Amino acid sequence: MDIVDLHDPQRVNKTPDETVILFSSGNFIQDEFKVSKVELRLYLEKTDEKLGNYSLITSFVQTDKGSVEMVYDEGFRGQDSLKRASEFLTSNLGISGLILRSVISLRGKIP
């Protein structure tokens, strides 16, 4: 089961402009879910002359029972927004929070 947890799933119906893999060893267990990949994806949606690029940053978590893509952050975040978001997550134990949110979302959709 693949879940796109966004108000408008069409926003991510394309190849991301940039991707950062945070975890890909495939041997992490959260409850009954085997997590194989965690990544952040950047979608550049528009550009403002004064504010720069409007960034949609999503988290993507792949498990043995499906995947979840959901909004992590969005807005006019300036240059290197994906790099700053990934550095924040890895230095503040945020990856475990992303995994837990994704597992909860998957658990709610699995019959």
Tab-separated table of N, CA, C and O in Angstrom:
chain	number	residue	atom	x	y	z
A	1	MET	N	0.845	-1.172	0.000
A	1	MET	CA	0.000	0.000	0.000
A	1	MET	C	0.892	1.238	0.000
A	1	MET	O	1.789	1.356	0.825
A	2	ASP	N	0.658	2.135	-0.920
A	2	ASP	CA	1.406	3.378	-1.003
A	2	ASP	C	0.472	4.527	-0.664
A	2	ASP	O	-0.607	4.659	-1.246
A	3	ILE	N	0.901	5.367	0.273
A	3	ILE	CA	0.081	6.480	0.752
A	3	ILE	C	0.796	7.783	0.434
A	3	ILE	O	1.981	7.933	0.731
A	4	VAL	N	0.077	8.706	-0.170
A	4	VAL	CA	0.560	10.071	-0.343
A	4	VAL	C	-0.332	10.923	0.548
A	4	VAL	O	-1.491	11.163	0.235
A	5	ASP	N	0.207	11.337	1.685
A	5	ASP	CA	-0.557	12.042	2.708
A	5	ASP	C	-0.392	13.553	2.536
A	5	ASP	O	0.285	14.207	3.306
A	6	LEU	N	-1.001	14.075	1.475
A	6	LEU	CA	-1.000	15.506	1.181
A	6	LEU	C	-2.421	15.901	0.803
A	6	LEU	O	-3.161	15.092	0.241
A	7	HIS	N	-2.760	17.154	1.073
A	7	HIS	CA	-4.091	17.646	0.701
A	7	HIS	C	-4.305	17.520	-0.807
A	7	HIS	O	-5.384	17.152	-1.258
A	8	ASP	N	-3.255	17.820	-1.587
A	8	ASP	CA	-3.320	17.705	-3.039
A	8	ASP	C	-2.185	16.787	-3.506
A	8	ASP	O	-1.071	17.252	-3.743
A	9	PRO	N	-2.435	15.490	-3.649
A	9	PRO	CA	-1.386	14.539	-4.046
A	9	PRO	C	-0.737	14.850	-5.391
A	9	PRO	O	0.379	14.406	-5.652
A	10	GLN	N	-1.394	15.641	-6.234
A	10	GLN	CA	-0.821	15.990	-7.531
A	10	GLN	C	0.466	16.809	-7.386
A	10	GLN	O	1.282	16.851	-8.296
A	11	ARG	N	0.658	17.423	-6.237
A	11	ARG	CA	1.856	18.232	-6.019
A	11	ARG	C	3.130	17.391	-6.075
A	11	ARG	O	4.205	17.914	-6.351
A	12	VAL	N	3.016	16.094	-5.812
A	12	VAL	CA	4.192	15.208	-5.826
A	12	VAL	C	4.086	14.160	-6.928
A	12	VAL	O	4.783	13.152	-6.891
A	13	ASN	N	3.244	14.411	-7.895
A	13	ASN	CA	3.052	13.475	-8.999
A	13	ASN	C	4.070	13.760	-10.106
A	13	ASN	O	3.717	13.929	-11.264
A	14	LYS	N	5.332	13.852	-9.711
A	14	LYS	CA	6.438	14.103	-10.634
A	14	LYS	C	7.730	13.692	-9.942
A	14	LYS	O	7.728	13.385	-8.752
A	15	THR	N	8.798	13.691	-10.683
A	15	THR	CA	10.104	13.378	-10.108
A	15	THR	C	10.547	14.549	-9.237
A	15	THR	O	10.466	15.705	-9.663
A	16	PRO	N	11.026	14.277	-8.011
A	16	PRO	CA	11.499	15.376	-7.158
A	16	PRO	C	12.673	16.109	-7.804
A	16	PRO	O	13.453	15.523	-8.552
A	17	ASP	N	12.794	17.391	-7.487
A	17	ASP	CA	13.917	18.175	-7.988
A	17	ASP	C	15.223	17.773	-7.296
A	17	ASP	O	16.299	17.905	-7.874
A	18	GLU	N	15.106	17.284	-6.065
A	18	GLU	CA	16.281	16.851	-5.311
A	18	GLU	C	15.827	15.854	-4.250
A	18	GLU	O	14.710	15.937	-3.752
A	19	THR	N	16.715	14.926	-3.909
A	19	THR	CA	16.414	13.906	-2.894
A	19	THR	C	17.633	13.708	-2.005
A	19	THR	O	18.758	13.708	-2.494
A	20	VAL	N	17.383	13.531	-0.710
A	20	VAL	CA	18.442	13.193	0.234
A	20	VAL	C	18.025	11.915	0.949
A	20	VAL	O	16.951	11.860	1.552
A	21	ILE	N	18.849	10.882	0.855
A	21	ILE	CA	18.564	9.624	1.554
A	21	ILE	C	19.108	9.736	2.975
A	21	ILE	O	20.293	9.990	3.175
A	22	LEU	N	18.222	9.542	3.951
A	22	LEU	CA	18.604	9.634	5.355
A	22	LEU	C	18.916	8.268	5.949
A	22	LEU	O	19.679	8.172	6.909
A	23	PHE	N	18.315	7.232	5.359
A	23	PHE	CA	18.451	5.870	5.893
A	23	PHE	C	18.117	4.907	4.772
A	23	PHE	O	17.113	5.073	4.102
A	24	SER	N	18.972	3.902	4.561
A	24	SER	CA	18.664	2.944	3.493
A	24	SER	C	19.211	1.548	3.754
A	24	SER	O	19.313	0.756	2.837
A	25	SER	N	19.538	1.241	4.988
A	25	SER	CA	20.113	-0.079	5.260
A	25	SER	C	19.070	-1.187	5.262
A	25	SER	O	19.395	-2.349	5.091
A	26	GLY	N	17.812	-0.847	5.477
A	26	GLY	CA	16.734	-1.815	5.364
A	26	GLY	C	16.585	-2.791	6.508
A	26	GLY	O	15.898	-3.792	6.374
A	27	ASN	N	17.168	-2.517	7.652
A	27	ASN	CA	17.067	-3.477	8.750
A	27	ASN	C	16.565	-2.847	10.048
A	27	ASN	O	16.851	-3.332	11.124
A	28	PHE	N	15.801	-1.781	9.951
A	28	PHE	CA	15.251	-1.128	11.125
A	28	PHE	C	13.808	-1.585	11.309
A	28	PHE	O	13.017	-1.561	10.366
A	29	ILE	N	13.451	-2.011	12.492
A	29	ILE	CA	12.090	-2.468	12.790
A	29	ILE	C	11.406	-1.456	13.698
A	29	ILE	O	11.931	-1.104	14.747
A	30	GLN	N	10.241	-0.974	13.270
A	30	GLN	CA	9.386	-0.120	14.094
A	30	GLN	C	8.065	-0.844	14.242
A	30	GLN	O	7.321	-0.983	13.281
A	31	ASP	N	7.790	-1.316	15.461
A	31	ASP	CA	6.628	-2.162	15.707
A	31	ASP	C	6.728	-3.371	14.774
A	31	ASP	O	7.724	-4.029	14.746
A	32	GLU	N	5.720	-3.623	13.950
A	32	GLU	CA	5.771	-4.781	13.059
A	32	GLU	C	6.195	-4.403	11.640
A	32	GLU	O	6.102	-5.201	10.717
A	33	PHE	N	6.712	-3.201	11.445
A	33	PHE	CA	7.096	-2.701	10.133
A	33	PHE	C	8.613	-2.710	9.974
A	33	PHE	O	9.335	-2.169	10.802
A	34	LYS	N	9.084	-3.317	8.880
A	34	LYS	CA	10.510	-3.299	8.560
A	34	LYS	C	10.768	-2.113	7.628
A	34	LYS	O	10.306	-2.096	6.490
A	35	VAL	N	11.504	-1.128	8.117
A	35	VAL	CA	11.767	0.099	7.369
A	35	VAL	C	13.015	-0.101	6.518
A	35	VAL	O	14.078	-0.459	7.021
A	36	SER	N	12.879	0.137	5.207
A	36	SER	CA	14.012	-0.068	4.309
A	36	SER	C	14.620	1.232	3.805
A	36	SER	O	15.789	1.256	3.417
A	37	LYS	N	13.854	2.325	3.804
A	37	LYS	CA	14.390	3.588	3.297
A	37	LYS	C	13.643	4.766	3.899
A	37	LYS	O	12.425	4.723	4.059
A	38	VAL	N	14.400	5.827	4.210
A	38	VAL	CA	13.827	7.100	4.641
A	38	VAL	C	14.549	8.184	3.860
A	38	VAL	O	15.780	8.219	3.820
A	39	GLU	N	13.776	9.042	3.210
A	39	GLU	CA	14.397	10.119	2.460
A	39	GLU	C	13.564	11.382	2.536
A	39	GLU	O	12.375	11.338	2.853
A	40	LEU	N	14.211	12.502	2.256
A	40	LEU	CA	13.525	13.772	2.079
A	40	LEU	C	13.541	14.088	0.595
A	40	LEU	O	14.540	13.832	-0.091
A	41	ARG	N	12.436	14.654	0.115
A	41	ARG	CA	12.308	14.998	-1.297
A	41	ARG	C	11.944	16.467	-1.418
A	41	ARG	O	11.092	16.963	-0.684
A	42	LEU	N	12.580	17.132	-2.357
A	42	LEU	CA	12.328	18.548	-2.595
A	42	LEU	C	11.624	18.725	-3.933
A	42	LEU	O	12.084	18.213	-4.958
A	43	TYR	N	10.499	19.440	-3.891
A	43	TYR	CA	9.774	19.809	-5.101
A	43	TYR	C	9.734	21.339	-5.141
A	43	TYR	O	9.199	21.968	-4.224
A	44	LEU	N	10.339	21.931	-6.166
A	44	LEU	CA	10.292	23.378	-6.338
A	44	LEU	C	9.024	23.709	-7.110
A	44	LEU	O	8.836	23.249	-8.228
A	45	GLU	N	8.148	24.506	-6.487
A	45	GLU	CA	6.839	24.734	-7.081
A	45	GLU	C	6.714	26.048	-7.837
A	45	GLU	O	5.995	26.109	-8.819
A	46	LYS	N	7.364	27.087	-7.367
A	46	LYS	CA	7.292	28.381	-8.056
A	46	LYS	C	8.442	29.253	-7.572
A	46	LYS	O	9.104	28.945	-6.587
A	47	THR	N	8.666	30.344	-8.288
A	47	THR	CA	9.727	31.266	-7.922
A	47	THR	C	9.160	32.679	-7.843
A	47	THR	O	8.418	33.114	-8.729
A	48	ASP	N	9.496	33.362	-6.772
A	48	ASP	CA	9.126	34.757	-6.579
A	48	ASP	C	10.399	35.597	-6.742
A	48	ASP	O	11.455	35.208	-6.252
A	49	GLU	N	10.278	36.734	-7.403
A	49	GLU	CA	11.456	37.571	-7.646
A	49	GLU	C	12.145	37.991	-6.355
A	49	GLU	O	13.373	38.041	-6.282
A	50	LYS	N	11.390	38.294	-5.322
A	50	LYS	CA	11.966	38.765	-4.058
A	50	LYS	C	12.241	37.633	-3.079
A	50	LYS	O	13.233	37.643	-2.365
A	51	LEU	N	11.348	36.654	-3.013
A	51	LEU	CA	11.440	35.606	-1.993
A	51	LEU	C	12.197	34.369	-2.450
A	51	LEU	O	12.567	33.530	-1.638
A	52	GLY	N	12.376	34.203	-3.735
A	52	GLY	CA	13.085	33.027	-4.254
A	52	GLY	C	12.151	31.867	-4.534
A	52	GLY	O	10.975	32.050	-4.836
A	53	ASN	N	12.678	30.659	-4.392
A	53	ASN	CA	11.920	29.439	-4.704
A	53	ASN	C	10.960	29.066	-3.576
A	53	ASN	O	11.309	29.162	-2.398
A	54	TYR	N	9.772	28.603	-3.969
A	54	TYR	CA	8.830	28.018	-3.018
A	54	TYR	C	9.089	26.525	-2.996
A	54	TYR	O	8.966	25.846	-4.007
A	55	SER	N	9.489	26.018	-1.840
A	55	SER	CA	9.890	24.620	-1.697
A	55	SER	C	8.823	23.812	-0.982
A	55	SER	O	8.287	24.242	0.036
A	56	LEU	N	8.540	22.650	-1.515
A	56	LEU	CA	7.744	21.634	-0.829
A	56	LEU	C	8.715	20.513	-0.499
A	56	LEU	O	9.290	19.888	-1.395
A	57	ILE	N	8.936	20.274	0.791
A	57	ILE	CA	9.820	19.193	1.229
A	57	ILE	C	8.941	18.112	1.843
A	57	ILE	O	8.153	18.392	2.752
A	58	THR	N	9.058	16.903	1.315
A	58	THR	CA	8.283	15.782	1.846
A	58	THR	C	9.221	14.741	2.437
A	58	THR	O	10.393	14.659	2.073
A	59	SER	N	8.675	13.961	3.345
A	59	SER	CA	9.391	12.784	3.834
A	59	SER	C	8.809	11.573	3.110
A	59	SER	O	7.616	11.532	2.815
A	60	PHE	N	9.657	10.616	2.814
A	60	PHE	CA	9.240	9.380	2.162
A	60	PHE	C	9.814	8.228	2.971
A	60	PHE	O	11.025	8.165	3.200
A	61	VAL	N	8.941	7.359	3.446
A	61	VAL	CA	9.358	6.194	4.233
A	61	VAL	C	8.847	4.941	3.546
A	61	VAL	O	7.645	4.801	3.308
A	62	GLN	N	9.765	4.035	3.220
A	62	GLN	CA	9.434	2.758	2.570
A	62	GLN	C	9.540	1.648	3.608
A	62	GLN	O	10.554	1.541	4.303
A	63	THR	N	8.484	0.843	3.724
A	63	THR	CA	8.488	-0.303	4.635
A	63	THR	C	8.097	-1.559	3.861
A	63	THR	O	7.732	-1.485	2.690
A	64	ASP	N	8.144	-2.685	4.546
A	64	ASP	CA	7.725	-3.937	3.919
A	64	ASP	C	6.222	-4.014	3.710
A	64	ASP	O	5.739	-4.852	2.967
A	65	LYS	N	5.473	-3.092	4.313
A	65	LYS	CA	4.015	-3.096	4.184
A	65	LYS	C	3.496	-1.920	3.359
A	65	LYS	O	2.290	-1.715	3.262
A	66	GLY	N	4.399	-1.145	2.785
A	66	GLY	CA	4.002	-0.014	1.952
A	66	GLY	C	4.870	1.196	2.214
A	66	GLY	O	5.792	1.159	3.020
A	67	SER	N	4.539	2.277	1.519
A	67	SER	CA	5.308	3.508	1.662
A	67	SER	C	4.375	4.662	1.987
A	67	SER	O	3.180	4.618	1.712
A	68	VAL	N	4.977	5.711	2.581
A	68	VAL	CA	4.231	6.915	2.926
A	68	VAL	C	5.063	8.120	2.516
A	68	VAL	O	6.245	8.200	2.842
A	69	GLU	N	4.423	9.040	1.800
A	69	GLU	CA	5.041	10.331	1.515
A	69	GLU	C	4.140	11.399	2.109
A	69	GLU	O	2.936	11.407	1.861
A	70	MET	N	4.713	12.281	2.929
A	70	MET	CA	3.931	13.323	3.587
A	70	MET	C	4.732	14.622	3.664
A	70	MET	O	5.956	14.608	3.553
A	71	VAL	N	4.035	15.721	3.859
A	71	VAL	CA	4.679	17.025	3.945
A	71	VAL	C	5.573	17.068	5.181
A	71	VAL	O	5.153	16.708	6.281
A	72	TYR	N	6.798	17.514	4.980
A	72	TYR	CA	7.695	17.792	6.098
A	72	TYR	C	7.764	19.301	6.333
A	72	TYR	O	7.661	19.762	7.455
A	73	ASP	N	7.924	20.075	5.262
A	73	ASP	CA	8.021	21.527	5.382
A	73	ASP	C	7.697	22.140	4.020
A	73	ASP	O	7.861	21.488	2.993
A	74	GLU	N	7.255	23.373	4.026
A	74	GLU	CA	7.040	24.068	2.766
A	74	GLU	C	7.073	25.561	2.985
A	74	GLU	O	6.854	26.045	4.091
A	75	GLY	N	7.396	26.268	1.909
A	75	GLY	CA	7.431	27.722	1.960
A	75	GLY	C	8.633	28.263	1.214
A	75	GLY	O	9.379	27.525	0.577
A	76	PHE	N	8.833	29.559	1.324
A	76	PHE	CA	10.005	30.195	0.741
A	76	PHE	C	11.146	30.013	1.740
A	76	PHE	O	11.262	30.759	2.702
A	77	ARG	N	11.952	29.005	1.544
A	77	ARG	CA	12.976	28.603	2.508
A	77	ARG	C	14.399	28.960	2.102
A	77	ARG	O	15.329	28.616	2.796
A	78	GLY	N	14.554	29.637	0.963
A	78	GLY	CA	15.887	30.054	0.539
A	78	GLY	C	16.683	28.924	-0.091
A	78	GLY	O	16.168	27.837	-0.360
A	79	GLN	N	17.949	29.194	-0.322
A	79	GLN	CA	18.841	28.217	-0.943
A	79	GLN	C	19.149	27.075	0.021
A	79	GLN	O	19.151	27.271	1.233
A	80	ASP	N	19.411	25.928	-0.518
A	80	ASP	CA	19.822	24.737	0.253
A	80	ASP	C	18.808	24.312	1.314
A	80	ASP	O	19.180	23.804	2.369
A	81	SER	N	17.527	24.524	1.041
A	81	SER	CA	16.501	24.188	2.040
A	81	SER	C	16.487	22.693	2.358
A	81	SER	O	16.296	22.309	3.515
A	82	LEU	N	16.709	21.849	1.367
A	82	LEU	CA	16.696	20.402	1.615
A	82	LEU	C	17.893	19.987	2.454
A	82	LEU	O	17.763	19.186	3.382
A	83	LYS	N	19.041	20.534	2.165
A	83	LYS	CA	20.247	20.225	2.943
A	83	LYS	C	20.072	20.650	4.404
A	83	LYS	O	20.387	19.888	5.318
A	84	ARG	N	19.543	21.845	4.633
A	84	ARG	CA	19.330	22.313	6.012
A	84	ARG	C	18.316	21.442	6.746
A	84	ARG	O	18.495	21.112	7.912
A	85	ALA	N	17.247	21.036	6.051
A	85	ALA	CA	16.234	20.178	6.679
A	85	ALA	C	16.824	18.822	7.042
A	85	ALA	O	16.568	18.290	8.133
A	86	SER	N	17.632	18.243	6.159
A	86	SER	CA	18.220	16.929	6.443
A	86	SER	C	19.243	17.019	7.576
A	86	SER	O	19.313	16.124	8.421
A	87	GLU	N	20.010	18.098	7.626
A	87	GLU	CA	20.964	18.278	8.725
A	87	GLU	C	20.244	18.434	10.057
A	87	GLU	O	20.671	17.890	11.069
A	88	PHE	N	19.142	19.158	10.056
A	88	PHE	CA	18.355	19.314	11.281
A	88	PHE	C	17.819	17.967	11.753
A	88	PHE	O	17.918	17.629	12.934
A	89	LEU	N	17.260	17.189	10.835
A	89	LEU	CA	16.698	15.883	11.199
A	89	LEU	C	17.759	14.943	11.770
A	89	LEU	O	17.537	14.278	12.773
A	90	THR	N	18.909	14.885	11.113
A	90	THR	CA	19.930	13.932	11.544
A	90	THR	C	20.621	14.364	12.828
A	90	THR	O	21.121	13.514	13.566
A	91	SER	N	20.638	15.653	13.137
A	91	SER	CA	21.294	16.098	14.359
A	91	SER	C	20.342	16.183	15.551
A	91	SER	O	20.785	16.365	16.677
A	92	ASN	N	19.048	16.028	15.321
A	92	ASN	CA	18.075	16.175	16.409
A	92	ASN	C	17.148	14.969	16.553
A	92	ASN	O	16.031	15.096	17.029
A	93	LEU	N	17.576	13.803	16.143
A	93	LEU	CA	16.791	12.570	16.269
A	93	LEU	C	15.430	12.642	15.592
A	93	LEU	O	14.482	11.982	15.991
A	94	GLY	N	15.333	13.446	14.541
A	94	GLY	CA	14.056	13.608	13.844
A	94	GLY	C	13.674	12.447	12.961
A	94	GLY	O	12.509	12.292	12.610
A	95	ILE	N	14.634	11.616	12.574
A	95	ILE	CA	14.328	10.488	11.692
A	95	ILE	C	13.368	9.519	12.375
A	95	ILE	O	12.434	9.026	11.752
A	96	SER	N	13.567	9.282	13.659
A	96	SER	CA	12.672	8.364	14.371
A	96	SER	C	11.247	8.906	14.401
A	96	SER	O	10.287	8.146	14.297
A	97	GLY	N	11.097	10.220	14.510
A	97	GLY	CA	9.766	10.824	14.476
A	97	GLY	C	9.093	10.653	13.126
A	97	GLY	O	7.901	10.370	13.058
A	98	LEU	N	9.874	10.823	12.050
A	98	LEU	CA	9.322	10.603	10.702
A	98	LEU	C	8.854	9.168	10.531
A	98	LEU	O	7.787	8.908	9.982
A	99	ILE	N	9.680	8.235	10.992
A	99	ILE	CA	9.327	6.821	10.869
A	99	ILE	C	8.063	6.522	11.655
A	99	ILE	O	7.144	5.866	11.151
A	100	LEU	N	7.989	7.011	12.871
A	100	LEU	CA	6.813	6.750	13.705
A	100	LEU	C	5.550	7.341	13.086
A	100	LEU	O	4.512	6.678	13.028
A	101	ARG	N	5.613	8.575	12.586
A	101	ARG	CA	4.445	9.181	11.923
A	101	ARG	C	4.006	8.359	10.720
A	101	ARG	O	2.810	8.159	10.488
A	102	SER	N	4.964	7.864	9.967
A	102	SER	CA	4.647	7.073	8.776
A	102	SER	C	4.026	5.734	9.134
A	102	SER	O	3.073	5.280	8.500
A	103	VAL	N	4.569	5.084	10.154
A	103	VAL	CA	4.020	3.799	10.603
A	103	VAL	C	2.590	3.979	11.104
A	103	VAL	O	1.712	3.165	10.805
A	104	ILE	N	2.349	5.045	11.836
A	104	ILE	CA	0.990	5.318	12.320
A	104	ILE	C	0.041	5.514	11.136
A	104	ILE	O	-1.078	4.992	11.127
A	105	SER	N	0.488	6.232	10.127
A	105	SER	CA	-0.330	6.451	8.934
A	105	SER	C	-0.607	5.138	8.204
A	105	SER	O	-1.746	4.867	7.805
A	106	LEU	N	0.426	4.311	8.045
A	106	LEU	CA	0.232	3.008	7.397
A	106	LEU	C	-0.701	2.117	8.200
A	106	LEU	O	-1.578	1.457	7.644
A	107	ARG	N	-0.498	2.068	9.498
A	107	ARG	CA	-1.330	1.225	10.353
A	107	ARG	C	-2.805	1.611	10.235
A	107	ARG	O	-3.687	0.760	10.248
A	108	GLY	N	-3.075	2.911	10.083
A	108	GLY	CA	-4.452	3.381	9.948
A	108	GLY	C	-5.100	3.014	8.633
A	108	GLY	O	-6.319	3.003	8.520
A	109	LYS	N	-4.303	2.685	7.619
A	109	LYS	CA	-4.845	2.364	6.291
A	109	LYS	C	-4.875	0.862	5.992
A	109	LYS	O	-5.549	0.439	5.079
A	110	ILE	N	-4.117	0.071	6.742
A	110	ILE	CA	-4.081	-1.374	6.488
A	110	ILE	C	-5.294	-2.033	7.137
A	110	ILE	O	-5.550	-1.840	8.321
A	111	PRO	N	-6.032	-2.822	6.365
A	111	PRO	CA	-7.244	-3.473	6.912
A	111	PRO	C	-6.910	-4.550	7.916
A	111	PRO	O	-5.893	-5.094	8.004
